[in-house]
């Protein structure tokens, strides 16, 4: 009987944690010519803090110079919490960078010598609020840049 109550208590605690989660996802996109830029923010709504950030750029395979540059930049990022890929699908080069900001802190990105990571800060994709990225400020900047928020 004691084990039964422990199991029930464990399941109740799990439901409580899932119910209290304030994780949200927001996607922004912009198209210029044959290039499409997609930003995906996973954020804690309660704290206005971005926990994961994904950038996906789709461009024509005709631009082989861009592919080589993306592969070079992605090869330079070897950090826990950062996943980089360059693939080809349907005549498009798809370059993706995903950053888990719970593992790779904003202060580490600022100290990084990587041009790509520094570019996320300089471009306004990741707007800081202390050692965290503010979702509301990053969203505001994305919209000012002409990006549109994608709805589900």
GROMACS .gro file of N, CA and C in nm:
model
  456
    1UNK      N    1   0.082  -0.119   0.000
    1UNK     CA    2   0.000   0.000   0.000
    1UNK      C    3   0.087   0.126   0.000
    2UNK      N    4   0.198   0.119   0.074
    2UNK     CA    5   0.288   0.234   0.082
    2UNK      C    6   0.348   0.264  -0.056
    3UNK      N    7   0.384   0.160  -0.130
    3UNK     CA    8   0.438   0.178  -0.265
    3UNK      C    9   0.334   0.241  -0.358
    4UNK      N   10   0.210   0.199  -0.342
    4UNK     CA   11   0.101   0.253  -0.423
    4UNK      C   12   0.090   0.404  -0.404
    5UNK      N   13   0.096   0.450  -0.280
    5UNK     CA   14   0.088   0.593  -0.251
    5UNK      C   15   0.210   0.668  -0.305
    6UNK      N   16   0.327   0.605  -0.303
    6UNK     CA   17   0.447   0.668  -0.358
    6UNK      C   18   0.433   0.686  -0.509
    7UNK      N   19   0.378   0.587  -0.575
    7UNK     CA   20   0.359   0.595  -0.720
    7UNK      C   21   0.258   0.705  -0.753
    8UNK      N   22   0.146   0.709  -0.680
    8UNK     CA   23   0.044   0.812  -0.702
    8UNK      C   24   0.103   0.951  -0.677
    9UNK      N   25   0.181   0.964  -0.570
    9UNK     CA   26   0.244   1.092  -0.538
    9UNK      C   27   0.341   1.133  -0.649
   10UNK      N   28   0.419   1.038  -0.700
   10UNK     CA   29   0.513   1.066  -0.810
   10UNK      C   30   0.442   1.112  -0.935
   11UNK      N   31   0.333   1.043  -0.970
   11UNK     CA   32   0.255   1.080  -1.090
   11UNK      C   33   0.192   1.218  -1.071
   12UNK      N   34   0.141   1.245  -0.953
   12UNK     CA   35   0.082   1.377  -0.924
   12UNK      C   36   0.185   1.487  -0.938
   13UNK      N   37   0.305   1.462  -0.887
   13UNK     CA   38   0.412   1.560  -0.897
   13UNK      C   39   0.450   1.586  -1.042
   14UNK      N   40   0.452   1.481  -1.123
   14UNK     CA   41   0.484   1.494  -1.265
   14UNK      C   42   0.378   1.580  -1.335
   15UNK      N   43   0.251   1.555  -1.308
   15UNK     CA   44   0.144   1.636  -1.367
   15UNK      C   45   0.153   1.781  -1.322
   16UNK      N   46   0.190   1.803  -1.198
   16UNK     CA   47   0.206   1.939  -1.147
   16UNK      C   48   0.316   2.013  -1.222
   17UNK      N   49   0.429   1.945  -1.245
   17UNK     CA   50   0.540   2.008  -1.318
   17UNK      C   51   0.502   2.039  -1.462
   18UNK      N   52   0.436   1.945  -1.527
   18UNK     CA   53   0.395   1.966  -1.667
   18UNK      C   54   0.292   2.078  -1.674
   19UNK      N   55   0.199   2.082  -1.581
   19UNK     CA   56   0.095   2.185  -1.580
   19UNK      C   57   0.149   2.323  -1.554
   20UNK      N   58   0.260   2.335  -1.481
   20UNK     CA   59   0.316   2.465  -1.446
   20UNK      C   60   0.416   2.516  -1.550
   21UNK      N   61   0.445   2.436  -1.649
   21UNK     CA   62   0.543   2.477  -1.750
   21UNK      C   63   0.490   2.596  -1.828
   22UNK      N   64   0.574   2.695  -1.845
   22UNK     CA   65   0.532   2.812  -1.920
   22UNK      C   66   0.614   2.826  -2.048
   23UNK      N   67   0.664   2.713  -2.099
   23UNK     CA   68   0.743   2.714  -2.222
   23UNK      C   69   0.652   2.739  -2.342
   24UNK      N   70   0.690   2.833  -2.425
   24UNK     CA   71   0.617   2.866  -2.547
   24UNK      C   72   0.717   2.867  -2.663
   25UNK      N   73   0.666   2.859  -2.784
   25UNK     CA   74   0.749   2.866  -2.904
   25UNK      C   75   0.691   2.971  -2.997
   26UNK      N   76   0.779   3.052  -3.055
   26UNK     CA   77   0.736   3.153  -3.152
   26UNK      C   78   0.828   3.145  -3.274
   27UNK      N   79   0.769   3.155  -3.392
   27UNK     CA   80   0.844   3.144  -3.517
   27UNK      C   81   0.825   3.271  -3.599
   28UNK      N   82   0.935   3.321  -3.653
   28UNK     CA   83   0.933   3.440  -3.738
   28UNK      C   84   1.001   3.406  -3.870
   29UNK      N   85   0.951   3.462  -3.980
   29UNK     CA   86   1.008   3.432  -4.111
   29UNK      C   87   1.019   3.558  -4.195
   30UNK      N   88   1.115   3.554  -4.287
   30UNK     CA   89   1.133   3.664  -4.381
   30UNK      C   90   1.192   3.604  -4.509
   31UNK      N   91   1.141   3.649  -4.620
   31UNK     CA   92   1.189   3.600  -4.749
   31UNK      C   93   1.241   3.718  -4.830
   32UNK      N   94   1.360   3.699  -4.886
   32UNK     CA   95   1.421   3.801  -4.972
   32UNK      C   96   1.476   3.729  -5.095
   33UNK      N   97   1.410   3.746  -5.207
   33UNK     CA   98   1.453   3.676  -5.328
   33UNK      C   99   1.438   3.526  -5.311
   34UNK      N  100   1.547   3.452  -5.332
   34UNK     CA  101   1.542   3.306  -5.319
   34UNK      C  102   1.588   3.258  -5.182
   35UNK      N  103   1.607   3.353  -5.090
   35UNK     CA  104   1.654   3.317  -4.956
   35UNK      C  105   1.542   3.338  -4.853
   36UNK      N  106   1.526   3.240  -4.766
   36UNK     CA  107   1.426   3.249  -4.659
   36UNK      C  108   1.497   3.232  -4.525
   37UNK      N  109   1.465   3.321  -4.431
   37UNK     CA  110   1.523   3.318  -4.297
   37UNK      C  111   1.411   3.287  -4.198
   38UNK      N  112   1.433   3.188  -4.114
   38UNK     CA  113   1.335   3.148  -4.014
   38UNK      C  114   1.401   3.149  -3.876
   39UNK      N  115   1.338   3.218  -3.781
   39UNK     CA  116   1.385   3.222  -3.642
   39UNK      C  117   1.282   3.151  -3.557
   40UNK      N  118   1.327   3.062  -3.470
   40UNK     CA  119   1.238   2.993  -3.377
   40UNK      C  120   1.290   3.016  -3.236
   41UNK      N  121   1.206   3.077  -3.154
   41UNK     CA  122   1.240   3.103  -3.014
   41UNK      C  123   1.157   3.010  -2.926
   42UNK      N  124   1.223   2.940  -2.835
   42UNK     CA  125   1.154   2.869  -2.728
   42UNK      C  126   1.184   2.950  -2.604
   43UNK      N  127   1.080   2.988  -2.532
   43UNK     CA  128   1.102   3.081  -2.422
   43UNK      C  129   1.011   3.050  -2.304
   44UNK      N  130   1.055   3.097  -2.189
   44UNK     CA  131   0.977   3.086  -2.067
   44UNK      C  132   0.890   3.210  -2.060
   45UNK      N  133   0.761   3.192  -2.082
   45UNK     CA  134   0.668   3.304  -2.090
   45UNK      C  135   0.663   3.383  -1.959
   46UNK      N  136   0.670   3.312  -1.849
   46UNK     CA  137   0.661   3.375  -1.717
   46UNK      C  138   0.779   3.468  -1.692
   47UNK      N  139   0.900   3.427  -1.732
   47UNK     CA  140   1.021   3.506  -1.707
   47UNK      C  141   1.069   3.586  -1.827
   48UNK      N  142   1.000   3.573  -1.943
   48UNK     CA  143   1.041   3.642  -2.066
   48UNK      C  144   1.186   3.609  -2.103
   49UNK      N  145   1.224   3.482  -2.084
   49UNK     CA  146   1.362   3.440  -2.108
   49UNK      C  147   1.366   3.334  -2.218
   50UNK      N  148   1.448   3.356  -2.321
   50UNK     CA  149   1.464   3.259  -2.429
   50UNK      C  150   1.550   3.145  -2.377
   51UNK      N  151   1.501   3.022  -2.393
   51UNK     CA  152   1.576   2.905  -2.348
   51UNK      C  153   1.643   2.833  -2.464
   52UNK      N  154   1.583   2.842  -2.583
   52UNK     CA  155   1.643   2.782  -2.704
   52UNK      C  156   1.617   2.876  -2.821
   53UNK      N  157   1.714   2.878  -2.912
   53UNK     CA  158   1.705   2.966  -3.027
   53UNK      C  159   1.750   2.887  -3.149
   54UNK      N  160   1.672   2.895  -3.255
   54UNK     CA  161   1.706   2.823  -3.379
   54UNK      C  162   1.696   2.920  -3.496
   55UNK      N  163   1.798   2.920  -3.579
   55UNK     CA  164   1.800   2.999  -3.702
   55UNK      C  165   1.812   2.900  -3.817
   56UNK      N  166   1.723   2.916  -3.914
   56UNK     CA  167   1.729   2.831  -4.033
   56UNK      C  168   1.729   2.922  -4.155
   57UNK      N  169   1.828   2.903  -4.241
   57UNK     CA  170   1.835   2.983  -4.363
   57UNK      C  171   1.830   2.889  -4.482
   58UNK      N  172   1.735   2.914  -4.569
   58UNK     CA  173   1.719   2.834  -4.690
   58UNK      C  174   1.756   2.922  -4.808
   59UNK      N  175   1.849   2.873  -4.890
   59UNK     CA  176   1.888   2.949  -5.009
   59UNK      C  177   1.910   2.853  -5.126
   60UNK      N  178   1.916   2.908  -5.243
   60UNK     CA  179   1.931   2.830  -5.365
   60UNK      C  180   2.065   2.756  -5.366
   61UNK      N  181   2.064   2.634  -5.419
   61UNK     CA  182   2.189   2.557  -5.429
   61UNK      C  183   2.285   2.617  -5.531
   62UNK      N  184   2.236   2.711  -5.611
   62UNK     CA  185   2.321   2.776  -5.710
   62UNK      C  186   2.432   2.858  -5.643
   63UNK      N  187   2.407   2.902  -5.520
   63UNK     CA  188   2.503   2.983  -5.448
   63UNK      C  189   2.600   2.892  -5.371
   64UNK      N  190   2.694   2.830  -5.442
   64UNK     CA  191   2.788   2.736  -5.379
   64UNK      C  192   2.886   2.807  -5.286
   65UNK      N  193   2.913   2.934  -5.312
   65UNK     CA  194   3.003   3.011  -5.225
   65UNK      C  195   2.942   3.024  -5.085
   66UNK      N  196   2.812   3.053  -5.079
   66UNK     CA  197   2.743   3.064  -4.951
   66UNK      C  198   2.746   2.932  -4.876
   67UNK      N  199   2.731   2.822  -4.948
   67UNK     CA  200   2.734   2.690  -4.883
   67UNK      C  201   2.870   2.665  -4.821
   68UNK      N  202   2.976   2.694  -4.894
   68UNK     CA  203   3.111   2.672  -4.841
   68UNK      C  204   3.137   2.759  -4.718
   69UNK      N  205   3.092   2.883  -4.723
   69UNK     CA  206   3.109   2.973  -4.607
   69UNK      C  207   3.031   2.923  -4.487
   70UNK      N  208   2.906   2.877  -4.510
   70UNK     CA  209   2.824   2.825  -4.401
   70UNK      C  210   2.886   2.699  -4.340
   71UNK      N  211   2.939   2.611  -4.424
   71UNK     CA  212   3.002   2.489  -4.374
   71UNK      C  213   3.126   2.523  -4.292
   72UNK      N  214   3.202   2.623  -4.337
   72UNK     CA  215   3.323   2.664  -4.264
   72UNK      C  216   3.285   2.721  -4.127
   73UNK      N  217   3.187   2.812  -4.126
   73UNK     CA  218   3.144   2.873  -3.999
   73UNK      C  219   3.086   2.769  -3.904
   74UNK      N  220   3.007   2.677  -3.958
   74UNK     CA  221   2.945   2.576  -3.872
   74UNK      C  222   3.049   2.479  -3.817
   75UNK      N  223   3.154   2.454  -3.893
   75UNK     CA  224   3.260   2.367  -3.845
   75UNK      C  225   3.340   2.428  -3.731
   76UNK      N  226   3.336   2.559  -3.718
   76UNK     CA  227   3.410   2.629  -3.613
   76UNK      C  228   3.335   2.629  -3.479
   77UNK      N  229   3.208   2.594  -3.480
   77UNK     CA  230   3.129   2.593  -3.356
   77UNK      C  231   3.126   2.451  -3.302
   78UNK      N  232   3.197   2.428  -3.196
   78UNK     CA  233   3.197   2.297  -3.129
   78UNK      C  234   3.174   2.322  -2.981
   79UNK      N  235   3.050   2.344  -2.943
   79UNK     CA  236   3.015   2.373  -2.804
   79UNK      C  237   2.900   2.285  -2.760
   80UNK      N  238   2.898   2.253  -2.632
   80UNK     CA  239   2.785   2.183  -2.574
   80UNK      C  240   2.666   2.279  -2.575
   81UNK      N  241   2.555   2.235  -2.630
   81UNK     CA  242   2.438   2.322  -2.637
   81UNK      C  243   2.421   2.389  -2.772
   82UNK      N  244   2.513   2.364  -2.866
   82UNK     CA  245   2.502   2.422  -3.000
   82UNK      C  246   2.504   2.309  -3.103
   83UNK      N  247   2.402   2.308  -3.189
   83UNK     CA  248   2.394   2.208  -3.296
   83UNK      C  249   2.388   2.284  -3.428
   84UNK      N  250   2.477   2.249  -3.519
   84UNK     CA  251   2.484   2.317  -3.648
   84UNK      C  252   2.477   2.213  -3.759
   85UNK      N  253   2.401   2.244  -3.863
   85UNK     CA  254   2.395   2.153  -3.977
   85UNK      C  255   2.378   2.231  -4.107
   86UNK      N  256   2.431   2.174  -4.214
   86UNK     CA  257   2.412   2.228  -4.348
   86UNK      C  258   2.371   2.109  -4.434
   87UNK      N  259   2.247   2.116  -4.486
   87UNK     CA  260   2.195   2.007  -4.569
   87UNK      C  261   2.141   2.063  -4.700
   88UNK      N  262   2.108   1.972  -4.789
   88UNK     CA  263   2.053   2.012  -4.918
   88UNK      C  264   1.925   1.934  -4.940
   89UNK      N  265   1.817   2.007  -4.977
   89UNK     CA  266   1.689   1.941  -5.000
   89UNK      C  267   1.608   2.023  -5.099
   90UNK      N  268   1.551   1.958  -5.196
   90UNK     CA  269   1.464   2.021  -5.295
   90UNK      C  270   1.528   2.143  -5.361
   91UNK      N  271   1.655   2.134  -5.395
   91UNK     CA  272   1.725   2.242  -5.463
   91UNK      C  273   1.758   2.360  -5.373
   92UNK      N  274   1.752   2.339  -5.243
   92UNK     CA  275   1.784   2.444  -5.146
   92UNK      C  276   1.893   2.397  -5.051
   93UNK      N  277   1.978   2.491  -5.011
   93UNK     CA  278   2.075   2.466  -4.905
   93UNK      C  279   2.008   2.513  -4.777
   94UNK      N  280   2.004   2.426  -4.678
   94UNK     CA  281   1.940   2.459  -4.551
   94UNK      C  282   2.047   2.460  -4.443
   95UNK      N  283   2.078   2.580  -4.394
   95UNK     CA  284   2.177   2.597  -4.287
   95UNK      C  285   2.101   2.621  -4.158
   96UNK      N  286   2.130   2.541  -4.056
   96UNK     CA  287   2.058   2.550  -3.930
   96UNK      C  288   2.156   2.560  -3.814
   97UNK      N  289   2.126   2.653  -3.723
   97UNK     CA  290   2.201   2.666  -3.598
   97UNK      C  291   2.100   2.665  -3.485
   98UNK      N  292   2.118   2.575  -3.390
   98UNK     CA  293   2.032   2.568  -3.272
   98UNK      C  294   2.118   2.588  -3.149
   99UNK      N  295   2.075   2.679  -3.062
   99UNK     CA  296   2.150   2.708  -2.940
   99UNK      C  297   2.059   2.684  -2.820
  100UNK      N  298   2.104   2.596  -2.732
  100UNK     CA  299   2.033   2.573  -2.605
  100UNK      C  300   2.092   2.672  -2.505
  101UNK      N  301   2.018   2.777  -2.477
  101UNK     CA  302   2.068   2.884  -2.390
  101UNK      C  303   2.067   2.847  -2.242
  102UNK      N  304   2.021   2.727  -2.210
  102UNK     CA  305   2.034   2.679  -2.073
  102UNK      C  306   2.172   2.614  -2.054
  103UNK      N  307   2.234   2.573  -2.165
  103UNK     CA  308   2.367   2.511  -2.160
  103UNK      C  309   2.477   2.606  -2.205
  104UNK      N  310   2.450   2.686  -2.306
  104UNK     CA  311   2.548   2.779  -2.362
  104UNK      C  312   2.500   2.919  -2.331
  105UNK      N  313   2.555   2.978  -2.230
  105UNK     CA  314   2.507   3.106  -2.175
  105UNK      C  315   2.537   3.224  -2.267
  106UNK      N  316   2.459   3.328  -2.250
  106UNK     CA  317   2.475   3.450  -2.329
  106UNK      C  318   2.615   3.510  -2.311
  107UNK      N  319   2.668   3.505  -2.190
  107UNK     CA  320   2.802   3.559  -2.166
  107UNK      C  321   2.907   3.483  -2.247
  108UNK      N  322   2.887   3.351  -2.266
  108UNK     CA  323   2.980   3.272  -2.347
  108UNK      C  324   2.971   3.309  -2.495
  109UNK      N  325   2.849   3.339  -2.540
  109UNK     CA  326   2.832   3.380  -2.679
  109UNK      C  327   2.903   3.514  -2.702
  110UNK      N  328   2.889   3.606  -2.606
  110UNK     CA  329   2.954   3.737  -2.618
  110UNK      C  330   3.106   3.725  -2.621
  111UNK      N  331   3.160   3.629  -2.548
  111UNK     CA  332   3.305   3.611  -2.544
  111UNK      C  333   3.359   3.529  -2.660
  112UNK      N  334   3.271   3.466  -2.735
  112UNK     CA  335   3.311   3.379  -2.845
  112UNK      C  336   3.374   3.458  -2.958
  113UNK      N  337   3.471   3.398  -3.022
  113UNK     CA  338   3.535   3.459  -3.140
  113UNK      C  339   3.464   3.419  -3.269
  114UNK      N  340   3.359   3.340  -3.258
  114UNK     CA  341   3.290   3.292  -3.376
  114UNK      C  342   3.205   3.403  -3.436
  115UNK      N  343   3.226   3.429  -3.563
  115UNK     CA  344   3.157   3.535  -3.636
  115UNK      C  345   3.006   3.510  -3.640
  116UNK      N  346   2.968   3.386  -3.658
  116UNK     CA  347   2.827   3.352  -3.668
  116UNK      C  348   2.754   3.381  -3.537
  117UNK      N  349   2.810   3.338  -3.425
  117UNK     CA  350   2.747   3.361  -3.295
  117UNK      C  351   2.743   3.511  -3.261
  118UNK      N  352   2.852   3.579  -3.287
  118UNK     CA  353   2.855   3.724  -3.263
  118UNK      C  354   2.751   3.795  -3.349
  119UNK      N  355   2.729   3.744  -3.469
  119UNK     CA  356   2.631   3.801  -3.560
  119UNK      C  357   2.489   3.794  -3.506
  120UNK      N  358   2.457   3.688  -3.430
  120UNK     CA  359   2.323   3.677  -3.372
  120UNK      C  360   2.297   3.791  -3.274
  121UNK      N  361   2.400   3.828  -3.199
  121UNK     CA  362   2.386   3.939  -3.104
  121UNK      C  363   2.381   4.073  -3.177
  122UNK      N  364   2.472   4.092  -3.271
  122UNK     CA  365   2.478   4.219  -3.344
  122UNK      C  366   2.356   4.243  -3.431
  123UNK      N  367   2.298   4.136  -3.483
  123UNK     CA  368   2.181   4.150  -3.571
  123UNK      C  369   2.053   4.180  -3.493
  124UNK      N  370   2.056   4.160  -3.361
  124UNK     CA  371   1.936   4.183  -3.282
  124UNK      C  372   1.850   4.059  -3.266
  125UNK      N  373   1.895   3.943  -3.316
  125UNK     CA  374   1.818   3.821  -3.300
  125UNK      C  375   1.813   3.778  -3.154
  126UNK      N  376   1.920   3.807  -3.080
  126UNK     CA  377   1.927   3.775  -2.937
  126UNK      C  378   1.955   3.904  -2.861
  127UNK      N  379   1.852   3.962  -2.803
  127UNK     CA  380   1.869   4.086  -2.729
  127UNK      C  381   1.878   4.054  -2.581
  128UNK      N  382   1.986   4.099  -2.522
  128UNK     CA  383   2.014   4.060  -2.385
  128UNK      C  384   1.935   4.139  -2.282
  129UNK      N  385   1.917   4.071  -2.169
  129UNK     CA  386   1.857   4.130  -2.051
  129UNK      C  387   1.934   4.068  -1.936
  130UNK      N  388   2.046   4.129  -1.900
  130UNK     CA  389   2.138   4.068  -1.803
  130UNK      C  390   2.213   3.956  -1.874
  131UNK      N  391   2.218   3.838  -1.812
  131UNK     CA  392   2.282   3.724  -1.878
  131UNK      C  393   2.177   3.632  -1.941
  132UNK      N  394   2.063   3.689  -1.973
  132UNK     CA  395   1.957   3.614  -2.038
  132UNK      C  396   1.917   3.687  -2.165
  133UNK      N  397   1.849   3.615  -2.253
  133UNK     CA  398   1.795   3.675  -2.374
  133UNK      C  399   1.648   3.704  -2.350
  134UNK      N  400   1.607   3.828  -2.372
  134UNK     CA  401   1.468   3.869  -2.355
  134UNK      C  402   1.389   3.833  -2.480
  135UNK      N  403   1.284   3.753  -2.463
  135UNK     CA  404   1.201   3.719  -2.578
  135UNK      C  405   1.126   3.841  -2.629
  136UNK      N  406   1.065   3.918  -2.541
  136UNK     CA  407   0.983   4.031  -2.587
  136UNK      C  408   1.067   4.133  -2.664
  137UNK      N  409   1.189   4.159  -2.618
  137UNK     CA  410   1.276   4.254  -2.688
  137UNK      C  411   1.324   4.197  -2.821
  138UNK      N  412   1.355   4.067  -2.824
  138UNK     CA  413   1.400   4.002  -2.948
  138UNK      C  414   1.286   3.998  -3.049
  139UNK      N  415   1.165   3.970  -3.002
  139UNK     CA  416   1.047   3.968  -3.089
  139UNK      C  417   1.023   4.106  -3.149
  140UNK      N  418   1.029   4.208  -3.066
  140UNK     CA  419   1.008   4.345  -3.112
  140UNK      C  420   1.108   4.381  -3.222
  141UNK      N  421   1.233   4.342  -3.205
  141UNK     CA  422   1.335   4.372  -3.305
  141UNK      C  423   1.309   4.295  -3.434
  142UNK      N  424   1.270   4.168  -3.423
  142UNK     CA  425   1.241   4.087  -3.542
  142UNK      C  426   1.127   4.150  -3.623
  143UNK      N  427   1.025   4.195  -3.554
  143UNK     CA  428   0.912   4.257  -3.624
  143UNK      C  429   0.952   4.390  -3.688
  144UNK      N  430   1.039   4.467  -3.621
  144UNK     CA  431   1.088   4.593  -3.679
  144UNK      C  432   1.168   4.568  -3.805
  145UNK      N  433   1.234   4.453  -3.814
  145UNK     CA  434   1.315   4.419  -3.929
  145UNK      C  435   1.233   4.365  -4.046
  146UNK      N  436   1.101   4.361  -4.028
  146UNK     CA  437   1.014   4.318  -4.136
  146UNK      C  438   0.981   4.169  -4.135
  147UNK      N  439   1.020   4.100  -4.030
  147UNK     CA  440   0.987   3.958  -4.021
  147UNK      C  441   0.841   3.945  -3.981
  148UNK      N  442   0.778   3.835  -4.022
  148UNK     CA  443   0.639   3.812  -3.983
  148UNK      C  444   0.633   3.693  -3.889
  149UNK      N  445   0.546   3.705  -3.789
  149UNK     CA  446   0.530   3.595  -3.694
  149UNK      C  447   0.438   3.491  -3.756
  150UNK      N  448   0.482   3.368  -3.752
  150UNK     CA  449   0.404   3.258  -3.809
  150UNK      C  450   0.311   3.205  -3.701
  151UNK      N  451   0.186   3.187  -3.735
  151UNK     CA  452   0.090   3.134  -3.639
  151UNK      C  453   0.061   2.989  -3.674
  152UNK      N  454   0.023   2.916  -3.573
  152UNK     CA  455  -0.003   2.772  -3.592
  152UNK      C  456  -0.143   2.748  -3.636
   0.00000   0.00000   0.00000
